[in-house]
Coordinates of C-alpha atoms in Angstrom, one line a residue:
X1 CA 226.2 -52.2 -43.4
X2 CA 228.6 -49.2 -43.6
X3 CA 226.1 -46.7 -45.0
X4 CA 223.5 -47.8 -42.5
X5 CA 225.9 -47.2 -39.6
X6 CA 227.2 -43.9 -41.0
X7 CA 223.7 -42.5 -41.2
X8 CA 222.7 -43.7 -37.7
X9 CA 225.9 -42.4 -36.1
X10 CA 225.4 -39.1 -37.8
X11 CA 221.9 -39.0 -36.4
X12 CA 223.3 -39.7 -32.9
X13 CA 226.1 -37.1 -33.3
X14 CA 223.7 -34.4 -34.4
X15 CA 221.1 -35.3 -31.8
X16 CA 223.6 -35.0 -28.9
X17 CA 225.8 -32.4 -30.5
X18 CA 229.0 -34.4 -30.7
X19 CA 231.7 -34.7 -33.4
X20 CA 230.9 -37.0 -36.4
X21 CA 231.6 -40.4 -35.0
X22 CA 230.8 -42.2 -38.2
X23 CA 234.2 -41.5 -39.5
X24 CA 235.7 -43.9 -36.9
X25 CA 233.4 -46.8 -37.9
X26 CA 235.3 -49.8 -39.5
X27 CA 233.2 -52.0 -41.8
X28 CA 236.2 -54.4 -41.7
X29 CA 236.0 -54.8 -37.9
X30 CA 232.2 -55.3 -38.1
X31 CA 232.6 -58.0 -40.6
X32 CA 235.3 -59.7 -38.5
X33 CA 232.8 -60.0 -35.7
X34 CA 230.2 -61.4 -38.1
X35 CA 232.7 -64.0 -39.3
X36 CA 233.5 -65.1 -35.7
X37 CA 229.8 -65.6 -35.1
X38 CA 229.3 -67.5 -38.3
X39 CA 232.3 -69.8 -37.5
X40 CA 230.3 -70.9 -34.4
X41 CA 227.7 -72.5 -36.7
X42 CA 223.9 -72.4 -36.2
X43 CA 223.1 -70.5 -33.0
X44 CA 219.4 -71.1 -32.2
X45 CA 218.0 -70.1 -28.8
X46 CA 219.1 -72.5 -26.0
X47 CA 222.1 -73.9 -27.9
X48 CA 225.7 -74.2 -26.7
X49 CA 226.8 -72.2 -29.8
X50 CA 224.6 -69.3 -28.8
X51 CA 226.2 -69.3 -25.3
X52 CA 229.6 -69.1 -27.0
X53 CA 228.4 -66.2 -29.1
X54 CA 227.1 -64.5 -25.9
X55 CA 230.6 -64.8 -24.3
X56 CA 232.2 -63.3 -27.4
X57 CA 229.8 -60.4 -27.5
X58 CA 230.3 -59.7 -23.7
X59 CA 234.1 -59.9 -24.2
X60 CA 234.1 -57.4 -27.0
X61 CA 231.7 -55.0 -25.2
X62 CA 233.7 -55.1 -22.0
X63 CA 237.0 -54.5 -23.9
X64 CA 235.4 -51.3 -25.3
X65 CA 234.5 -50.1 -21.7
X66 CA 230.8 -51.2 -21.6
X67 CA 229.2 -52.9 -18.6
X68 CA 227.1 -55.9 -19.6
X69 CA 224.2 -57.4 -17.8
X70 CA 222.8 -60.9 -18.6
X71 CA 219.0 -60.8 -18.3
X72 CA 218.0 -64.5 -18.1
X73 CA 214.5 -65.8 -18.2
X74 CA 212.6 -68.9 -19.3
X75 CA 209.6 -69.2 -21.5
X76 CA 207.4 -71.9 -23.0
X77 CA 207.9 -72.5 -26.7
X78 CA 206.5 -75.0 -29.3
X79 CA 209.6 -77.1 -28.4
X80 CA 209.3 -76.9 -24.7
X81 CA 210.6 -74.6 -22.0
X82 CA 213.7 -72.8 -23.0
X83 CA 216.0 -70.4 -21.2
X84 CA 216.8 -67.2 -23.0
X85 CA 219.4 -64.5 -22.2
X86 CA 219.2 -60.9 -23.3
X87 CA 222.4 -58.9 -23.1
X88 CA 222.1 -55.3 -21.9
X89 CA 225.1 -52.9 -22.1
X90 CA 225.6 -49.5 -20.6
X91 CA 228.6 -47.1 -20.6
X92 CA 230.0 -45.1 -17.7
X93 CA 226.8 -44.9 -15.6
X94 CA 227.2 -44.3 -11.9
X95 CA 223.8 -45.5 -10.8
X96 CA 222.8 -49.1 -11.7
X97 CA 219.1 -48.1 -12.3
X98 CA 219.9 -44.9 -14.3
X99 CA 217.5 -44.9 -17.3
X100 CA 218.8 -44.8 -20.8
X101 CA 217.5 -42.2 -23.3
X102 CA 218.0 -44.2 -26.5
X103 CA 218.2 -47.9 -27.5
X104 CA 220.3 -49.6 -30.2
X105 CA 219.2 -53.1 -30.7
X106 CA 219.9 -56.4 -32.5
X107 CA 218.9 -60.0 -32.1
X108 CA 221.8 -62.5 -32.0
X109 CA 220.0 -65.9 -32.3
X110 CA 219.6 -67.7 -35.5
X111 CA 216.6 -69.5 -37.0
X112 CA 216.4 -73.3 -36.4
X113 CA 215.9 -75.5 -39.4
X114 CA 215.7 -79.2 -39.5
X115 CA 216.8 -79.6 -43.1
X116 CA 219.6 -77.0 -43.6
X117 CA 222.6 -75.7 -41.6
X118 CA 221.6 -72.1 -41.2
X119 CA 224.4 -69.9 -39.8
X120 CA 222.7 -66.5 -40.0
X121 CA 225.5 -64.5 -41.6
X122 CA 222.9 -61.8 -42.4
X123 CA 219.9 -62.7 -40.2
X124 CA 221.3 -62.4 -36.7
X125 CA 225.0 -62.1 -37.5
X126 CA 225.2 -58.8 -39.5
X127 CA 223.3 -56.6 -37.1
X128 CA 225.2 -58.1 -34.1
X129 CA 228.6 -57.4 -35.7
X130 CA 227.5 -53.9 -36.5
X131 CA 226.3 -53.2 -33.0
X132 CA 229.6 -54.5 -31.5
X133 CA 231.5 -52.2 -33.7
X134 CA 229.2 -49.3 -32.9
X135 CA 229.9 -49.9 -29.2
X136 CA 233.6 -49.4 -29.9
X137 CA 232.9 -46.2 -31.8
X138 CA 230.4 -44.8 -29.3
X139 CA 232.9 -45.3 -26.5
X140 CA 234.9 -42.5 -28.1
X141 CA 232.2 -40.1 -27.0
X142 CA 231.5 -41.1 -23.3
X143 CA 228.8 -38.4 -22.8
X144 CA 226.9 -39.8 -25.8
X145 CA 227.5 -43.4 -24.9
X146 CA 226.2 -42.9 -21.4
X147 CA 222.8 -42.0 -22.8
X148 CA 222.5 -45.2 -24.8
X149 CA 221.6 -48.7 -24.0
X150 CA 222.8 -51.5 -26.3
X151 CA 220.3 -54.4 -26.4
X152 CA 221.1 -57.9 -27.8
X153 CA 217.9 -59.8 -27.9
X154 CA 217.7 -63.6 -27.6
X155 CA 214.9 -65.6 -29.2
X156 CA 213.8 -63.3 -32.0
X157 CA 213.2 -66.2 -34.3
X158 CA 210.0 -68.2 -34.0
X159 CA 210.4 -72.0 -33.6
X160 CA 207.4 -72.5 -35.9
X161 CA 205.5 -69.3 -37.0
X162 CA 205.4 -65.8 -35.5
X163 CA 202.4 -65.5 -33.1
X164 CA 201.8 -63.6 -29.9
X165 CA 203.5 -66.5 -28.1
X166 CA 206.1 -67.7 -30.6
X167 CA 209.0 -65.5 -31.6
X168 CA 210.3 -62.2 -30.3
X169 CA 210.9 -63.8 -26.9
X170 CA 213.7 -61.5 -25.8
X171 CA 212.1 -58.3 -26.9
X172 CA 208.7 -59.2 -25.5
X173 CA 210.4 -59.9 -22.1
X174 CA 212.4 -56.7 -22.2
X175 CA 209.4 -54.5 -23.2
X176 CA 207.4 -56.0 -20.3
X177 CA 210.1 -55.3 -17.8
X178 CA 210.6 -51.8 -19.2
X179 CA 207.0 -50.9 -18.8
X180 CA 206.8 -52.4 -15.3
X181 CA 210.0 -50.5 -14.2
X182 CA 208.5 -47.1 -15.2
X183 CA 211.6 -46.2 -17.2
X184 CA 209.9 -46.2 -20.5
X185 CA 209.0 -42.5 -20.0
X186 CA 212.7 -41.6 -20.1
X187 CA 213.3 -43.2 -23.5
X188 CA 213.5 -40.8 -26.4
X189 CA 213.6 -43.5 -29.0
X190 CA 215.5 -46.5 -30.4
X191 CA 216.7 -48.2 -33.5
X192 CA 216.5 -51.9 -34.2
X193 CA 219.0 -53.4 -36.7
X194 CA 218.2 -56.6 -38.6
X195 CA 219.6 -58.1 -41.8
X196 CA 221.9 -55.3 -42.7
X197 CA 224.6 -57.3 -44.4
X198 CA 223.3 -57.4 -47.9
X199 CA 225.9 -56.4 -50.6
X200 CA 223.3 -54.1 -52.2
X201 CA 221.6 -53.0 -49.1
X202 CA 218.6 -50.7 -49.1
X203 CA 217.4 -49.5 -45.7
X204 CA 213.6 -49.8 -45.4
X205 CA 211.8 -48.2 -42.4
X206 CA 208.4 -49.5 -41.3
X207 CA 205.6 -47.1 -42.0
X208 CA 204.9 -46.8 -38.3
X209 CA 208.4 -45.5 -37.5
X210 CA 208.3 -42.3 -35.3
X211 CA 208.1 -39.3 -37.6
X212 CA 210.9 -37.3 -35.9
X213 CA 213.4 -40.1 -35.9
X214 CA 212.6 -40.9 -39.5
X215 CA 213.2 -37.3 -40.5
X216 CA 216.6 -37.4 -38.7
X217 CA 217.6 -40.6 -40.4
X218 CA 216.6 -39.4 -43.9
X219 CA 218.4 -36.1 -43.2
X220 CA 221.6 -37.9 -42.2
X221 CA 221.3 -40.1 -45.3
X222 CA 221.0 -36.9 -47.4
X223 CA 224.1 -35.4 -45.7
X224 CA 226.0 -38.6 -46.6
X225 CA 224.7 -38.6 -50.2
X226 CA 223.0 -41.9 -49.6
X227 CA 219.3 -40.9 -49.4
X228 CA 218.5 -43.1 -52.4
X229 CA 219.2 -46.2 -50.3
X230 CA 216.7 -45.3 -47.6
X231 CA 212.9 -45.7 -48.0
X232 CA 209.6 -46.6 -46.3
X233 CA 208.0 -50.0 -46.3
X234 CA 204.4 -49.9 -47.5
X235 CA 203.1 -51.4 -44.3
X236 CA 204.1 -52.7 -40.9
X237 CA 206.8 -55.2 -40.0
X238 CA 207.0 -57.9 -37.3
X239 CA 210.4 -57.7 -35.6
X240 CA 211.9 -57.0 -32.2
X241 CA 210.6 -53.4 -32.3
X242 CA 207.0 -54.6 -32.3
X243 CA 206.6 -55.3 -28.5

């Protein structure tokens, strides 16, 4: 988790010509957030535990100076109609509709299983804890933070199998709203974090990742002496970046 964030924050610092923010990132703080989420137990979409995790995320972001909007919507699922809530955070913007230039994203729901108690320490928890800590660090550079939108997607997990109508509920809804608003043209790029808590983490980028962003990430990894941990996936990947 730490090397992932260092590389990403170095990319952001270089892209927007700010001081190296990565030095302020605390892996310990990020893992504390993950532990809090895990302590809530399974957090599938529509659950009381997921609402508790939402309140925690909002509290942490607000304490770091971010303004958080709940984007609530309902969608049909294999288990009936469910209400989902995306969390959208901005820093220091004067106009409510001011477009962001860059997205940093994570899903915060967990997969629902009938046979096991799945608490999503890595899948759903690790990336959320990372993004909460990144929010604290980014707030140290207000000019940079103001260009970024933090997105916490609900409903990434499919209830049965990933299809065009099952899974990625939050990101599909967000992408549709973004296209309809006309703000997509202002966005320079974005990074989605998922399952970044492995002890021996290697960061794998989908083969369809934007070339310029990929070069910047690999260059940042080189600068940190961590290039060996960053590589390409041999194909595409279905996740919240897909919509």
